[in-house]
């Protein structure tokens, strides 16, 4: 299946906080284990070894689990800020990164209102790192992103943006009942 506007919808009412999405992302992208770097507030914060994370949020309906990862914005500020074009918005939707042309200015990190791109301060030759929505896996293999495939409750689903917005509207109306 080809996608013109790939997106992910995460339903916090279905997420159980199991972190299977985090582990699947780590495995798919060959990310190292988490380490307690001094620049992280919590070991579970987004980092160069954790491109997605699950946060526990207290609410009047009890605890909820909220996934945090790149939102692959329609008009990504990180892409606009990149002076060499290392970050690109693909025609299919994901924002991808080309480390071969990155000069390490980190303007993308400053521009992103969601503080998503991370810099690998721990590496001798550091690079920016972020979720790419498993772009190559989806485009070339016809699979869904690893985090979506790993979700046991279907709290995270993948598809065309317009279809997911429709699904979100349906879920919201069911929530009101």
Coordinates of N, CA, C and O in Angstrom, one line a residue:
X1 N 0.8 -1.2 0.0 CA 0.0 0.0 0.0 C 0.9 1.2 0.0 O 1.9 1.3 0.7
X2 N 0.5 2.2 -0.8 CA 1.3 3.5 -0.8 C 0.5 4.5 -0.1 O -0.8 4.5 -0.1
X3 N 1.2 5.4 0.6 CA 0.5 6.4 1.4 C 0.9 7.8 0.8 O 2.1 8.0 0.5
X4 N 0.0 8.7 0.8 CA 0.3 10.0 0.4 C 0.5 11.0 1.6 O 1.1 12.0 1.5
X5 N -0.1 10.6 2.7 CA 0.0 11.5 3.9 C 0.0 10.6 5.1 O -0.9 10.6 5.9
X6 N 1.1 9.9 5.3 CA 1.3 9.0 6.4 C 1.1 9.7 7.8 O 1.7 10.8 7.9
X7 N 0.4 9.1 8.7 CA 0.3 9.7 10.0 C 0.1 8.6 11.0 O -0.3 7.4 10.7
X8 N 0.3 9.0 12.3 CA 0.0 8.1 13.4 C -1.1 8.8 14.3 O -1.0 10.0 14.5
X9 N -2.0 8.0 14.8 CA -3.0 8.4 15.7 C -2.7 7.6 17.0 O -2.7 6.4 17.0
X10 N -2.6 8.3 18.1 CA -2.4 7.7 19.4 C -3.6 8.0 20.3 O -3.8 9.2 20.5
X11 N -4.3 7.0 20.8 CA -5.5 7.1 21.6 C -5.0 6.9 23.1 O -4.8 5.7 23.4
X12 N -4.9 7.9 23.8 CA -4.4 7.8 25.2 C -5.4 7.0 26.1 O -5.0 6.5 27.1
X13 N -6.6 6.9 25.7 CA -7.6 6.1 26.5 C -7.3 4.6 26.3 O -7.8 3.8 27.1
X14 N -6.6 4.2 25.3 CA -6.3 2.8 25.1 C -4.8 2.4 25.5 O -4.5 1.2 25.6
X15 N -4.0 3.4 25.6 CA -2.6 3.1 26.0 C -2.5 2.6 27.4 O -3.0 3.2 28.3
X16 N -1.7 1.5 27.6 CA -1.5 0.9 28.9 C -0.1 1.2 29.5 O 0.2 0.7 30.5
X17 N 0.7 1.9 28.8 CA 2.0 2.3 29.2 C 3.0 1.2 29.3 O 3.9 1.1 30.1
X18 N 2.8 0.2 28.4 CA 3.7 -1.0 28.4 C 5.1 -0.8 27.8 O 6.0 -1.6 28.0
X19 N 5.3 0.3 27.1 CA 6.6 0.7 26.4 C 7.0 -0.3 25.3 O 8.1 -0.2 24.9
X20 N 6.0 -1.1 24.8 CA 6.4 -2.0 23.7 C 6.7 -1.1 22.4 O 7.5 -1.5 21.6
X21 N 6.1 0.0 22.3 CA 6.4 0.9 21.2 C 7.8 1.4 21.3 O 8.5 1.5 20.3
X22 N 8.3 1.7 22.5 CA 9.6 2.2 22.7 C 10.6 1.2 22.3 O 11.6 1.4 21.6
X23 N 10.4 -0.1 22.8 CA 11.3 -1.2 22.5 C 11.3 -1.5 21.0 O 12.4 -1.8 20.5
X24 N 10.2 -1.5 20.4 CA 10.1 -1.7 18.9 C 10.9 -0.7 18.1 O 11.6 -1.0 17.2
X25 N 10.8 0.6 18.5 CA 11.5 1.7 17.9 C 13.0 1.5 18.1 O 13.8 1.6 17.1
X26 N 13.4 1.1 19.3 CA 14.8 0.9 19.6 C 15.3 -0.2 18.7 O 16.4 -0.1 18.2
X27 N 14.6 -1.3 18.6 CA 15.1 -2.4 17.8 C 15.1 -2.1 16.4 O 16.1 -2.4 15.7
X28 N 14.1 -1.5 15.8 CA 14.0 -1.1 14.4 C 15.1 -0.2 14.0 O 15.7 -0.3 12.9
X29 N 15.5 0.7 14.9 CA 16.5 1.7 14.5 C 17.9 1.5 15.1 O 18.7 2.3 15.1
X30 N 18.0 0.3 15.7 CA 19.3 -0.1 16.3 C 19.8 0.9 17.3 O 21.0 1.3 17.2
X31 N 18.9 1.4 18.2 CA 19.3 2.4 19.2 C 19.9 1.7 20.4 O 19.5 0.6 20.8
X32 N 20.9 2.4 21.0 CA 21.5 1.8 22.2 C 20.6 1.8 23.4 O 19.6 2.6 23.4
X33 N 20.9 1.1 24.5 CA 20.1 1.2 25.7 C 20.1 2.6 26.3 O 21.1 3.4 26.1
X34 N 19.1 2.9 27.1 CA 19.1 4.2 27.8 C 20.2 4.3 28.8 O 20.6 3.4 29.4
X35 N 20.8 5.5 28.9 CA 21.8 5.8 29.8 C 21.4 7.1 30.6 O 20.8 8.0 30.0
X36 N 21.7 7.2 31.8 CA 21.4 8.4 32.6 C 22.3 9.6 32.3 O 23.0 10.0 33.2
X37 N 22.2 10.2 31.1 CA 23.1 11.3 30.8 C 22.7 12.5 31.7 O 21.5 12.7 32.0
X38 N 23.6 13.3 32.0 CA 23.4 14.4 32.9 C 22.4 15.5 32.4 O 21.8 16.2 33.1
X39 N 22.3 15.5 31.0 CA 21.4 16.5 30.4 C 20.0 16.0 30.3 O 19.1 16.8 29.9
X40 N 19.7 14.8 30.8 CA 18.3 14.3 30.8 C 17.7 14.5 32.2 O 18.4 14.2 33.2
X41 N 16.5 15.0 32.2 CA 15.9 15.1 33.5 C 15.5 13.7 34.1 O 15.7 13.4 35.2
X42 N 15.0 12.8 33.1 CA 14.6 11.5 33.5 C 15.2 10.6 32.4 O 15.3 10.9 31.2
X43 N 15.6 9.3 32.8 CA 16.2 8.4 31.8 C 15.2 8.1 30.7 O 15.5 7.7 29.6
X44 N 13.9 8.3 31.0 CA 12.8 8.0 30.0 C 12.5 9.2 29.1 O 11.6 9.1 28.3
X45 N 13.2 10.3 29.2 CA 13.0 11.4 28.3 C 13.4 11.1 26.9 O 14.2 10.1 26.7
X46 N 12.9 11.8 25.9 CA 13.4 11.6 24.6 C 14.9 11.8 24.6 O 15.4 12.7 25.2
X47 N 15.6 11.0 23.8 CA 17.0 11.1 23.7 C 17.5 10.5 22.4 O 16.7 10.0 21.6
X48 N 18.8 10.4 22.2 CA 19.3 9.8 21.0 C 19.2 8.2 21.1 O 19.3 7.6 20.1
X49 N 18.8 7.7 22.2 CA 18.6 6.3 22.4 C 17.1 6.0 22.6 O 16.7 4.9 22.7
X50 N 16.3 7.0 22.6 CA 14.8 6.9 22.8 C 14.1 7.9 21.9 O 14.0 9.1 22.3
X51 N 13.7 7.5 20.7 CA 13.0 8.4 19.8 C 11.5 8.5 20.1 O 10.8 9.4 19.5
X52 N 11.0 7.7 20.9 CA 9.6 7.7 21.4 C 9.6 7.4 22.8 O 10.5 6.6 23.3
X53 N 8.7 7.9 23.6 CA 8.6 7.6 25.0 C 7.2 7.6 25.4 O 6.3 8.2 24.7
X54 N 6.9 7.0 26.5 CA 5.5 7.0 27.1 C 5.6 7.7 28.4 O 6.3 7.3 29.3
X55 N 4.8 8.8 28.6 CA 4.7 9.5 29.8 C 3.4 9.2 30.6 O 2.4 9.1 30.0
X56 N 3.5 9.1 31.9 CA 2.3 8.9 32.7 C 1.8 10.3 33.1 O 2.6 11.1 33.6
X57 N 0.6 10.6 32.8 CA 0.0 11.9 33.1 C -1.3 11.6 34.0 O -2.1 10.8 33.7
X58 N -1.3 12.4 35.1 CA -2.5 12.3 36.0 C -3.6 13.1 35.4 O -3.4 14.2 34.9
X59 N -4.8 12.5 35.5 CA -6.0 13.3 35.1 C -7.2 13.0 36.0 O -7.1 12.1 36.9
X60 N -8.3 13.7 35.8 CA -9.4 13.5 36.7 C -10.1 12.1 36.4 O -10.9 11.6 37.2
X61 N -9.7 11.5 35.3 CA -10.2 10.1 35.0 C -9.2 9.1 35.3 O -9.3 7.9 34.9
X62 N -8.2 9.4 36.1 CA -7.1 8.5 36.5 C -5.9 8.7 35.6 O -5.8 9.6 34.8
X63 N -4.9 7.8 35.8 CA -3.7 8.0 35.1 C -3.9 7.7 33.6 O -4.6 6.7 33.2
X64 N -3.2 8.4 32.7 CA -3.2 8.2 31.3 C -1.8 8.1 30.9 O -0.9 8.6 31.5
X65 N -1.6 7.4 29.8 CA -0.2 7.3 29.2 C -0.2 8.0 27.9 O -1.1 7.7 27.0
X66 N 0.7 8.9 27.7 CA 0.8 9.7 26.5 C 2.1 9.4 25.8 O 3.2 9.6 26.4
X67 N 2.0 9.0 24.5 CA 3.3 8.8 23.7 C 3.8 10.2 23.3 O 3.1 11.1 22.9
X68 N 5.1 10.3 23.3 CA 5.8 11.5 22.8 C 6.8 11.1 21.8 O 7.6 10.2 22.1
X69 N 6.7 11.6 20.6 CA 7.6 11.4 19.5 C 7.4 12.4 18.5 O 6.5 13.3 18.6
X70 N 8.1 12.4 17.4 CA 8.0 13.4 16.4 C 6.6 13.4 15.8 O 6.0 12.4 15.5
X71 N 6.0 14.6 15.6 CA 4.7 14.7 15.1 C 4.6 14.8 13.6 O 3.5 14.9 13.0
X72 N 5.7 14.9 12.9 CA 5.8 15.0 11.5 C 4.8 16.0 11.0 O 3.9 15.8 10.2
X73 N 5.0 17.2 11.5 CA 4.1 18.3 11.3 C 3.8 18.6 9.8 O 4.7 18.3 8.9
X74 N 2.7 19.2 9.5 CA 2.3 19.5 8.1 C 3.3 20.6 7.6 O 3.6 20.6 6.5
X75 N 3.6 21.5 8.5 CA 4.6 22.6 8.1 C 5.6 22.6 9.2 O 5.6 23.5 10.1
X76 N 6.6 21.7 9.1 CA 7.6 21.5 10.2 C 8.6 22.7 10.3 O 9.3 23.0 9.4
X77 N 8.6 23.3 11.5 CA 9.6 24.4 11.8 C 11.0 23.9 11.7 O 11.9 24.6 11.2
X78 N 11.3 22.6 12.1 CA 12.6 22.1 12.0 C 13.1 22.1 10.6 O 14.3 22.4 10.3
X79 N 12.3 21.7 9.6 CA 12.7 21.7 8.2 C 13.0 23.1 7.7 O 13.9 23.4 7.0
X80 N 12.1 24.1 8.1 CA 12.3 25.5 7.7 C 13.6 26.0 8.3 O 14.3 26.8 7.6
X81 N 14.0 25.6 9.5 CA 15.2 26.1 10.1 C 16.5 25.5 9.6 O 17.5 26.1 9.8
X82 N 16.4 24.4 9.0 CA 17.6 23.7 8.5 C 18.2 24.4 7.3 O 17.6 24.4 6.2
X83 N 19.4 25.0 7.5 CA 20.0 25.8 6.5 C 20.6 25.0 5.3 O 20.9 25.5 4.3
X84 N 20.8 23.7 5.6 CA 21.4 22.8 4.5 C 20.5 21.8 4.0 O 20.9 21.0 3.1
X85 N 19.3 21.7 4.4 CA 18.3 20.8 3.9 C 18.5 19.4 4.4 O 18.1 18.4 3.8
X86 N 19.1 19.2 5.6 CA 19.3 17.9 6.2 C 18.0 17.3 6.7 O 17.8 16.1 6.7
X87 N 17.0 18.1 7.0 CA 15.7 17.7 7.4 C 14.8 18.0 6.2 O 14.8 19.1 5.7
X88 N 14.0 17.0 5.8 CA 13.0 17.2 4.7 C 11.7 16.6 5.0 O 11.6 15.6 5.7
X89 N 10.6 17.3 4.6 CA 9.3 16.8 4.7 C 9.1 16.0 3.4 O 9.1 16.6 2.3
X90 N 8.8 14.7 3.5 CA 8.7 13.9 2.3 C 7.3 14.1 1.7 O 6.3 14.5 2.5
X91 N 7.0 13.8 0.5 CA 5.7 13.8 -0.1 C 4.7 12.9 0.6 O 3.5 13.2 0.6
X92 N 5.2 11.8 1.2 CA 4.4 10.9 1.9 C 4.0 11.3 3.3 O 3.1 10.7 3.9
X93 N 4.7 12.4 3.8 CA 4.3 12.9 5.1 C 5.4 13.0 6.2 O 5.5 14.0 6.9
X94 N 6.2 11.9 6.3 CA 7.3 12.0 7.4 C 8.3 13.0 7.2 O 8.6 13.4 6.0
X95 N 8.8 13.5 8.3 CA 10.0 14.4 8.3 C 11.2 13.5 8.5 O 11.3 12.8 9.5
X96 N 12.1 13.5 7.5 CA 13.3 12.6 7.6 C 14.5 13.4 7.7 O 14.6 14.6 7.3
X97 N 15.6 12.8 8.1 CA 16.9 13.5 8.4 C 18.0 12.8 7.6 O 18.1 11.6 7.6
X98 N 18.9 13.6 7.0 CA 20.0 13.1 6.3 C 21.3 13.5 7.0 O 21.7 14.7 6.8
X99 N 21.9 12.7 7.8 CA 23.0 13.0 8.6 C 24.3 13.3 7.7 O 25.2 14.0 8.2
X100 N 24.3 12.9 6.4 CA 25.4 13.1 5.6 C 25.6 14.6 5.2 O 26.7 15.0 4.8
X101 N 24.5 15.4 5.2 CA 24.6 16.8 4.9 C 24.4 17.7 6.1 O 24.6 18.9 6.0
X102 N 24.1 17.2 7.2 CA 23.9 18.0 8.4 C 25.3 18.6 8.9 O 26.3 17.9 8.8
X103 N 25.2 19.8 9.3 CA 26.5 20.5 9.7 C 26.5 20.7 11.2 O 27.4 21.3 11.8
X104 N 25.5 20.2 11.9 CA 25.4 20.2 13.4 C 25.1 21.5 14.0 O 25.4 21.8 15.1
X105 N 24.4 22.4 13.2 CA 24.1 23.7 13.8 C 23.0 23.7 14.9 O 22.9 24.6 15.7
X106 N 22.2 22.7 14.8 CA 21.1 22.4 15.8 C 20.0 23.5 15.8 O 19.2 23.6 16.7
X107 N 19.9 24.2 14.7 CA 18.8 25.2 14.5 C 17.5 24.4 14.5 O 16.5 25.0 15.0
X108 N 17.4 23.2 14.1 CA 16.2 22.4 14.1 C 15.7 22.2 15.5 O 14.5 22.2 15.8
X109 N 16.7 22.0 16.4 CA 16.3 21.7 17.8 C 15.7 23.0 18.4 O 14.7 22.9 19.2
X110 N 16.2 24.1 18.1 CA 15.7 25.4 18.6 C 14.3 25.7 18.0 O 13.4 26.2 18.6
X111 N 14.2 25.4 16.7 CA 12.9 25.7 16.0 C 11.7 24.8 16.3 O 10.6 25.3 16.3
X112 N 12.0 23.6 16.7 CA 10.9 22.7 17.0 C 10.1 23.1 18.2 O 10.7 23.1 19.3
X113 N 8.8 23.4 18.1 CA 8.1 23.8 19.3 C 7.8 22.7 20.3 O 7.4 22.9 21.4
X114 N 8.0 21.4 19.8 CA 7.8 20.3 20.7 C 9.1 19.7 21.2 O 9.0 18.6 21.9
X115 N 10.2 20.3 20.9 CA 11.5 19.9 21.5 C 11.8 18.4 21.1 O 12.2 17.6 22.0
X116 N 11.6 18.0 19.9 CA 11.7 16.6 19.5 C 13.2 16.3 19.0 O 13.7 15.3 19.5
X117 N 13.8 17.0 18.1 CA 15.1 16.5 17.6 C 16.1 16.5 18.8 O 16.1 17.4 19.7
X118 N 16.9 15.5 18.9 CA 17.9 15.3 19.9 C 19.3 15.3 19.3 O 19.5 14.8 18.2
X119 N 20.2 15.8 20.0 CA 21.6 15.8 19.6 C 22.4 14.8 20.3 O 22.3 14.7 21.6
X120 N 23.2 14.0 19.6 CA 24.0 13.0 20.3 C 25.3 13.5 20.9 O 26.4 13.2 20.5
X121 N 25.1 14.3 22.0 CA 26.3 14.9 22.7 C 27.3 13.8 23.1 O 28.5 14.1 23.2
X122 N 26.8 12.6 23.3 CA 27.7 11.6 23.8 C 28.6 11.0 22.7 O 29.6 10.3 23.0
X123 N 28.4 11.3 21.5 CA 29.2 10.7 20.4 C 30.4 11.7 20.0 O 30.3 12.9 20.1
X124 N 31.5 11.1 19.6 CA 32.6 11.8 19.2 C 32.3 12.7 18.0 O 32.7 13.9 17.9
X125 N 31.5 12.2 17.0 CA 31.0 13.0 15.9 C 29.4 13.0 16.1 O 28.8 12.1 15.7
X126 N 28.9 14.0 16.8 CA 27.5 14.0 17.1 C 26.6 14.4 15.9 O 27.0 15.1 14.9
X127 N 25.4 13.9 15.9 CA 24.3 14.1 14.9 C 23.0 14.3 15.6 O 22.8 14.0 16.7
X128 N 22.1 14.9 14.9 CA 20.7 15.1 15.3 C 20.0 13.8 15.1 O 20.3 13.1 14.1
X129 N 19.1 13.4 16.0 CA 18.4 12.2 15.8 C 16.9 12.4 16.2 O 16.6 13.2 17.1
X130 N 16.0 11.7 15.5 CA 14.6 11.8 15.7 C 13.9 10.7 15.0 O 14.4 10.0 14.1
X131 N 12.6 10.5 15.4 CA 11.8 9.5 14.7 C 11.6 9.9 13.2 O 11.5 11.1 12.9
X132 N 11.7 8.9 12.3 CA 11.4 9.2 10.9 C 10.2 8.4 10.4 O 10.0 8.2 9.2
X133 N 9.3 8.0 11.4 CA 8.1 7.2 11.1 C 8.4 5.9 10.3 O 7.6 5.5 9.5
X134 N 9.6 5.4 10.6 CA 10.0 4.1 9.9 C 9.8 4.3 8.4 O 9.3 3.4 7.7
X135 N 10.2 5.5 7.9 CA 10.0 5.8 6.5 C 10.4 4.7 5.5 O 9.6 4.4 4.6
X136 N 11.6 4.3 5.6 CA 12.1 3.2 4.6 C 11.3 1.9 4.8 O 11.0 1.3 3.8
X137 N 11.0 1.5 6.0 CA 10.3 0.3 6.2 C 8.9 0.4 5.6 O 8.4 -0.5 5.0
X138 N 8.2 1.5 5.8 CA 6.9 1.7 5.3 C 6.9 1.8 3.8 O 6.1 1.2 3.1
X139 N 7.8 2.7 3.2 CA 7.8 2.9 1.8 C 8.3 1.7 1.0 O 7.7 1.4 0.0
X140 N 9.4 1.1 1.5 CA 10.0 0.0 0.7 C 9.5 -1.4 1.0 O 9.5 -2.2 0.1
X141 N 9.0 -1.6 2.2 CA 8.6 -2.9 2.6 C 7.1 -3.0 2.7 O 6.5 -4.1 3.0
X142 N 6.4 -1.9 2.7 CA 4.9 -1.9 2.8 C 4.4 -2.3 4.2 O 3.3 -2.7 4.4
X143 N 5.3 -2.1 5.2 CA 4.9 -2.4 6.6 C 4.5 -1.1 7.3 O 4.7 0.0 6.8
X144 N 3.9 -1.2 8.4 CA 3.5 -0.1 9.3 C 4.8 0.2 10.1 O 5.7 -0.6 10.3
X145 N 4.8 1.4 10.7 CA 6.0 1.7 11.6 C 6.1 0.6 12.8 O 5.0 0.1 13.2
X146 N 7.3 0.4 13.2 CA 7.5 -0.7 14.2 C 6.7 -0.4 15.5 O 6.2 -1.4 16.1
X147 N 6.6 0.8 15.9 CA 5.9 1.2 17.1 C 4.4 0.8 17.0 O 3.8 0.3 18.0
X148 N 3.8 1.0 15.8 CA 2.4 0.7 15.6 C 2.2 -0.8 15.6 O 1.3 -1.4 16.3
X149 N 3.1 -1.5 15.0 CA 3.0 -3.0 14.9 C 3.1 -3.6 16.3 O 2.5 -4.6 16.6
X150 N 3.9 -3.0 17.2 CA 4.1 -3.6 18.5 C 3.0 -3.3 19.5 O 2.9 -3.9 20.6
X151 N 2.1 -2.3 19.2 CA 1.1 -1.9 20.2 C 0.1 -3.0 20.4 O -0.7 -3.3 19.5
X152 N 0.0 -3.5 21.6 CA -0.9 -4.6 21.9 C -2.4 -4.2 22.0 O -3.3 -5.0 21.9
X153 N -2.7 -2.9 22.2 CA -4.0 -2.5 22.4 C -4.6 -1.6 21.3 O -5.7 -1.1 21.4
X154 N -3.8 -1.5 20.2 CA -4.1 -0.6 19.1 C -4.4 0.8 19.5 O -5.2 1.5 18.9
X155 N -3.6 1.2 20.5 CA -3.7 2.6 21.0 C -3.0 3.5 19.9 O -3.4 4.7 19.8
X156 N -2.1 3.0 19.2 CA -1.4 3.7 18.2 C -1.7 3.0 16.9 O -1.5 1.8 16.7
X157 N -2.3 3.8 15.9 CA -2.7 3.2 14.6 C -2.0 4.1 13.6 O -1.7 5.3 13.8
X158 N -1.9 3.6 12.4 CA -1.2 4.2 11.3 C -2.1 4.2 10.0 O -2.8 3.3 9.8
X159 N -2.0 5.3 9.3 CA -2.7 5.4 8.0 C -2.6 6.7 7.4 O -1.7 7.5 7.7
X160 N -3.6 7.0 6.5 CA -3.7 8.3 5.8 C -4.2 9.3 6.8 O -5.1 9.0 7.6
X161 N -3.7 10.5 6.8 CA -4.0 11.5 7.8 C -5.5 11.8 7.8 O -6.1 11.8 8.9
X162 N -6.2 12.0 6.7 CA -7.6 12.3 6.7 C -8.4 11.1 7.3 O -9.4 11.4 8.0
X163 N -8.0 9.9 7.0 CA -8.8 8.7 7.5 C -8.6 8.7 9.1 O -9.5 8.3 9.8
X164 N -7.4 9.0 9.5 CA -7.1 9.0 11.0 C -7.9 10.1 11.7 O -8.4 9.9 12.8
X165 N -8.0 11.2 11.0 CA -8.8 12.3 11.6 C -10.3 11.9 11.7 O -10.9 12.2 12.7
X166 N -10.8 11.2 10.7 CA -12.1 10.7 10.8 C -12.3 9.7 11.9 O -13.3 9.8 12.7
X167 N -11.3 8.8 12.1 CA -11.3 7.8 13.1 C -11.3 8.5 14.5 O -12.0 8.1 15.4
X168 N -10.5 9.5 14.6 CA -10.4 10.3 15.9 C -11.8 10.9 16.2 O -12.2 10.9 17.3
X169 N -12.4 11.5 15.2 CA -13.7 12.1 15.4 C -14.7 11.0 15.9 O -15.5 11.3 16.8
X170 N -14.7 9.9 15.3 CA -15.6 8.8 15.7 C -15.3 8.4 17.2 O -16.2 8.1 18.0
X171 N -14.0 8.2 17.5 CA -13.7 7.8 18.9 C -14.1 8.9 19.9 O -14.5 8.6 21.0
X172 N -14.0 10.2 19.5 CA -14.4 11.2 20.4 C -15.9 11.2 20.6 O -16.3 11.4 21.8
X173 N -16.7 11.0 19.6 CA -18.1 10.9 19.8 C -18.5 9.7 20.6 O -19.5 9.8 21.4
X174 N -17.8 8.6 20.5 CA -18.1 7.4 21.3 C -17.8 7.7 22.8 O -18.4 7.2 23.7
X175 N -16.7 8.5 23.0 CA -16.3 8.9 24.4 C -17.3 9.7 25.1 O -17.4 9.7 26.3
X176 N -18.1 10.4 24.3 CA -19.2 11.3 25.0 C -20.4 10.5 25.4 O -21.2 11.0 26.2
X177 N -20.5 9.3 24.9 CA -21.7 8.5 25.3 C -21.7 8.0 26.7 O -20.8 7.8 27.3

